[in-house]
Amino acid sequence: MDPGAMREQITIQRKSVTADRTGGRAETWATLATCWAAVRSKPSGEKMEDGRMNARTINAFTIWHDAAPTVTETDRILWNGEIWNIRGIYRSGTSVLTVQIDAERGVG
């Protein structure tokens, strides 16, 4: 990976659940890491949900491995003011320098 390709700053967020004052649950998102990434669009399309077509967009975010070594599929990415739900994390072994995170916008 060319280091110059990592020009986009992303924030990886993790959800935490706490009890609120009324006995319910409150969900918040906290920053896990802010790092530089190379962003590449992947083939996307539409998905039928609740009887209607919803557009979806998938991007591959490539980051340095040590930037967020504990990222999981339950985390999310904040990029350019938009929320991206992580769908897959691809590591190519223990000596790999980068990690590819596939994330989707347009669906929950």
PDB file of C-alpha atoms in Angstrom:
ATOM      1  CA  MET A   1       0.000   0.000   0.000  1.00  0.00           C
ATOM      2  CA  ASP A   2       1.319   3.376  -0.993  1.00  0.00           C
ATOM      3  CA  PRO A   3       1.317   5.537   2.171  1.00  0.00           C
ATOM      4  CA  GLY A   4       0.296   8.516   0.038  1.00  0.00           C
ATOM      5  CA  ALA A   5      -2.993   6.800  -0.792  1.00  0.00           C
ATOM      6  CA  MET A   6      -4.133   7.133   2.821  1.00  0.00           C
ATOM      7  CA  ARG A   7      -5.464  10.671   2.517  1.00  0.00           C
ATOM      8  CA  GLU A   8      -8.874  10.429   4.184  1.00  0.00           C
ATOM      9  CA  GLN A   9      -9.312  10.811   7.914  1.00  0.00           C
ATOM     10  CA  ILE A  10     -11.859   8.435   9.459  1.00  0.00           C
ATOM     11  CA  THR A  11     -13.137   7.883  12.979  1.00  0.00           C
ATOM     12  CA  ILE A  12     -13.858   4.378  14.210  1.00  0.00           C
ATOM     13  CA  GLN A  13     -16.557   4.334  16.868  1.00  0.00           C
ATOM     14  CA  ARG A  14     -17.698   1.675  19.348  1.00  0.00           C
ATOM     15  CA  LYS A  15     -21.135   1.440  20.889  1.00  0.00           C
ATOM     16  CA  SER A  16     -21.538   1.311  24.635  1.00  0.00           C
ATOM     17  CA  VAL A  17     -24.744   0.635  26.525  1.00  0.00           C
ATOM     18  CA  THR A  18     -25.388   2.087  29.964  1.00  0.00           C
ATOM     19  CA  ALA A  19     -28.357   2.126  32.279  1.00  0.00           C
ATOM     20  CA  ASP A  20     -30.333   5.349  32.292  1.00  0.00           C
ATOM     21  CA  ARG A  21     -32.155   6.906  35.236  1.00  0.00           C
ATOM     22  CA  THR A  22     -35.487   5.318  34.368  1.00  0.00           C
ATOM     23  CA  GLY A  23     -34.212   1.734  34.327  1.00  0.00           C
ATOM     24  CA  GLY A  24     -33.834   1.622  30.569  1.00  0.00           C
ATOM     25  CA  ARG A  25     -30.768   1.496  28.397  1.00  0.00           C
ATOM     26  CA  ALA A  26     -28.941   4.343  26.731  1.00  0.00           C
ATOM     27  CA  GLU A  27     -26.720   3.670  23.719  1.00  0.00           C
ATOM     28  CA  THR A  28     -23.849   5.998  22.903  1.00  0.00           C
ATOM     29  CA  TRP A  29     -20.976   5.853  20.430  1.00  0.00           C
ATOM     30  CA  ALA A  30     -17.449   6.626  21.630  1.00  0.00           C
ATOM     31  CA  THR A  31     -14.346   7.170  19.508  1.00  0.00           C
ATOM     32  CA  LEU A  32     -12.128   4.095  19.382  1.00  0.00           C
ATOM     33  CA  ALA A  33      -9.583   5.567  16.959  1.00  0.00           C
ATOM     34  CA  THR A  34      -9.091   8.373  14.471  1.00  0.00           C
ATOM     35  CA  CYS A  35      -6.785   7.381  11.637  1.00  0.00           C
ATOM     36  CA  TRP A  36      -5.839   7.891   8.002  1.00  0.00           C
ATOM     37  CA  ALA A  37      -7.359   5.618   5.387  1.00  0.00           C
ATOM     38  CA  ALA A  38      -7.399   4.917   1.691  1.00  0.00           C
ATOM     39  CA  VAL A  39     -11.019   4.787   0.534  1.00  0.00           C
ATOM     40  CA  ARG A  40     -12.141   2.823  -2.502  1.00  0.00           C
ATOM     41  CA  SER A  41     -15.693   2.355  -3.766  1.00  0.00           C
ATOM     42  CA  LYS A  42     -16.891  -1.193  -4.265  1.00  0.00           C
ATOM     43  CA  PRO A  43     -19.733  -2.450  -6.448  1.00  0.00           C
ATOM     44  CA  SER A  44     -22.989  -1.442  -4.767  1.00  0.00           C
ATOM     45  CA  GLY A  45     -26.644  -1.630  -5.565  1.00  0.00           C
ATOM     46  CA  GLU A  46     -30.114  -1.623  -4.132  1.00  0.00           C
ATOM     47  CA  LYS A  47     -31.734  -3.787  -1.513  1.00  0.00           C
ATOM     48  CA  MET A  48     -35.427  -4.513  -0.936  1.00  0.00           C
ATOM     49  CA  GLU A  49     -36.423  -3.582   2.619  1.00  0.00           C
ATOM     50  CA  ASP A  50     -39.924  -3.246   4.000  1.00  0.00           C
ATOM     51  CA  GLY A  51     -41.429  -3.377   0.524  1.00  0.00           C
ATOM     52  CA  ARG A  52     -39.285  -0.608  -0.956  1.00  0.00           C
ATOM     53  CA  MET A  53     -35.938  -0.332  -2.665  1.00  0.00           C
ATOM     54  CA  ASN A  54     -33.138   1.292  -0.706  1.00  0.00           C
ATOM     55  CA  ALA A  55     -29.863   2.332  -2.288  1.00  0.00           C
ATOM     56  CA  ARG A  56     -26.724   1.157  -0.564  1.00  0.00           C
ATOM     57  CA  THR A  57     -23.104   2.084  -0.986  1.00  0.00           C
ATOM     58  CA  ILE A  58     -20.104  -0.043  -0.002  1.00  0.00           C
ATOM     59  CA  ASN A  59     -16.576   1.298   0.449  1.00  0.00           C
ATOM     60  CA  ALA A  60     -13.321  -0.398   1.331  1.00  0.00           C
ATOM     61  CA  PHE A  61     -11.406   1.558   3.979  1.00  0.00           C
ATOM     62  CA  THR A  62      -7.748   0.507   4.198  1.00  0.00           C
ATOM     63  CA  ILE A  63      -5.941   1.533   7.385  1.00  0.00           C
ATOM     64  CA  TRP A  64      -2.606   0.774   9.014  1.00  0.00           C
ATOM     65  CA  HIS A  65      -2.899  -2.343  11.176  1.00  0.00           C
ATOM     66  CA  ASP A  66      -1.678  -0.636  14.335  1.00  0.00           C
ATOM     67  CA  ALA A  67      -4.166   2.254  13.914  1.00  0.00           C
ATOM     68  CA  ALA A  68      -7.098   0.203  15.231  1.00  0.00           C
ATOM     69  CA  PRO A  69      -6.029  -3.375  16.020  1.00  0.00           C
ATOM     70  CA  THR A  70      -9.194  -4.152  17.985  1.00  0.00           C
ATOM     71  CA  VAL A  71     -11.813  -3.014  15.451  1.00  0.00           C
ATOM     72  CA  THR A  72     -14.761  -5.421  15.075  1.00  0.00           C
ATOM     73  CA  GLU A  73     -17.849  -5.767  12.885  1.00  0.00           C
ATOM     74  CA  THR A  74     -19.984  -4.234  15.645  1.00  0.00           C
ATOM     75  CA  ASP A  75     -18.077  -0.944  15.385  1.00  0.00           C
ATOM     76  CA  ARG A  76     -18.806   1.750  12.813  1.00  0.00           C
ATOM     77  CA  ILE A  77     -16.909   4.342  10.774  1.00  0.00           C
ATOM     78  CA  LEU A  78     -17.647   8.041  10.659  1.00  0.00           C
ATOM     79  CA  TRP A  79     -16.342   9.586   7.419  1.00  0.00           C
ATOM     80  CA  ASN A  80     -17.244  12.938   5.866  1.00  0.00           C
ATOM     81  CA  GLY A  81     -20.117  13.321   8.320  1.00  0.00           C
ATOM     82  CA  GLU A  82     -21.695   9.998   7.303  1.00  0.00           C
ATOM     83  CA  ILE A  83     -22.064   6.776   9.264  1.00  0.00           C
ATOM     84  CA  TRP A  84     -20.723   3.591   7.685  1.00  0.00           C
ATOM     85  CA  ASN A  85     -21.665   0.204   9.191  1.00  0.00           C
ATOM     86  CA  ILE A  86     -18.772  -2.258   9.174  1.00  0.00           C
ATOM     87  CA  ARG A  87     -19.589  -5.439   7.240  1.00  0.00           C
ATOM     88  CA  GLY A  88     -16.205  -7.153   7.041  1.00  0.00           C
ATOM     89  CA  ILE A  89     -12.623  -6.866   8.288  1.00  0.00           C
ATOM     90  CA  TYR A  90      -9.841  -8.478   6.291  1.00  0.00           C
ATOM     91  CA  ARG A  91      -6.444  -9.161   7.814  1.00  0.00           C
ATOM     92  CA  SER A  92      -3.921 -11.232   5.866  1.00  0.00           C
ATOM     93  CA  GLY A  93      -2.001 -12.775   8.756  1.00  0.00           C
ATOM     94  CA  THR A  94      -0.034 -11.544  11.738  1.00  0.00           C
ATOM     95  CA  SER A  95       2.667  -9.697   9.804  1.00  0.00           C
ATOM     96  CA  VAL A  96       0.293  -7.648   7.674  1.00  0.00           C
ATOM     97  CA  LEU A  97       0.765  -3.873   7.700  1.00  0.00           C
ATOM     98  CA  THR A  98      -2.724  -2.869   6.604  1.00  0.00           C
ATOM     99  CA  VAL A  99      -6.296  -3.923   7.303  1.00  0.00           C
ATOM    100  CA  GLN A 100      -9.189  -3.580   4.862  1.00  0.00           C
ATOM    101  CA  ILE A 101     -12.571  -2.722   6.370  1.00  0.00           C
ATOM    102  CA  ASP A 102     -15.625  -3.032   4.147  1.00  0.00           C
ATOM    103  CA  ALA A 103     -18.405  -0.742   5.321  1.00  0.00           C
ATOM    104  CA  GLU A 104     -21.869   0.050   4.053  1.00  0.00           C
ATOM    105  CA  ARG A 105     -23.902   3.233   4.035  1.00  0.00           C
ATOM    106  CA  GLY A 106     -27.596   3.314   3.446  1.00  0.00           C
ATOM    107  CA  VAL A 107     -28.724   0.497   5.712  1.00  0.00           C
ATOM    108  CA  GLY A 108     -28.783  -0.018   9.466  1.00  0.00           C
TER     109      GLY A 108
END
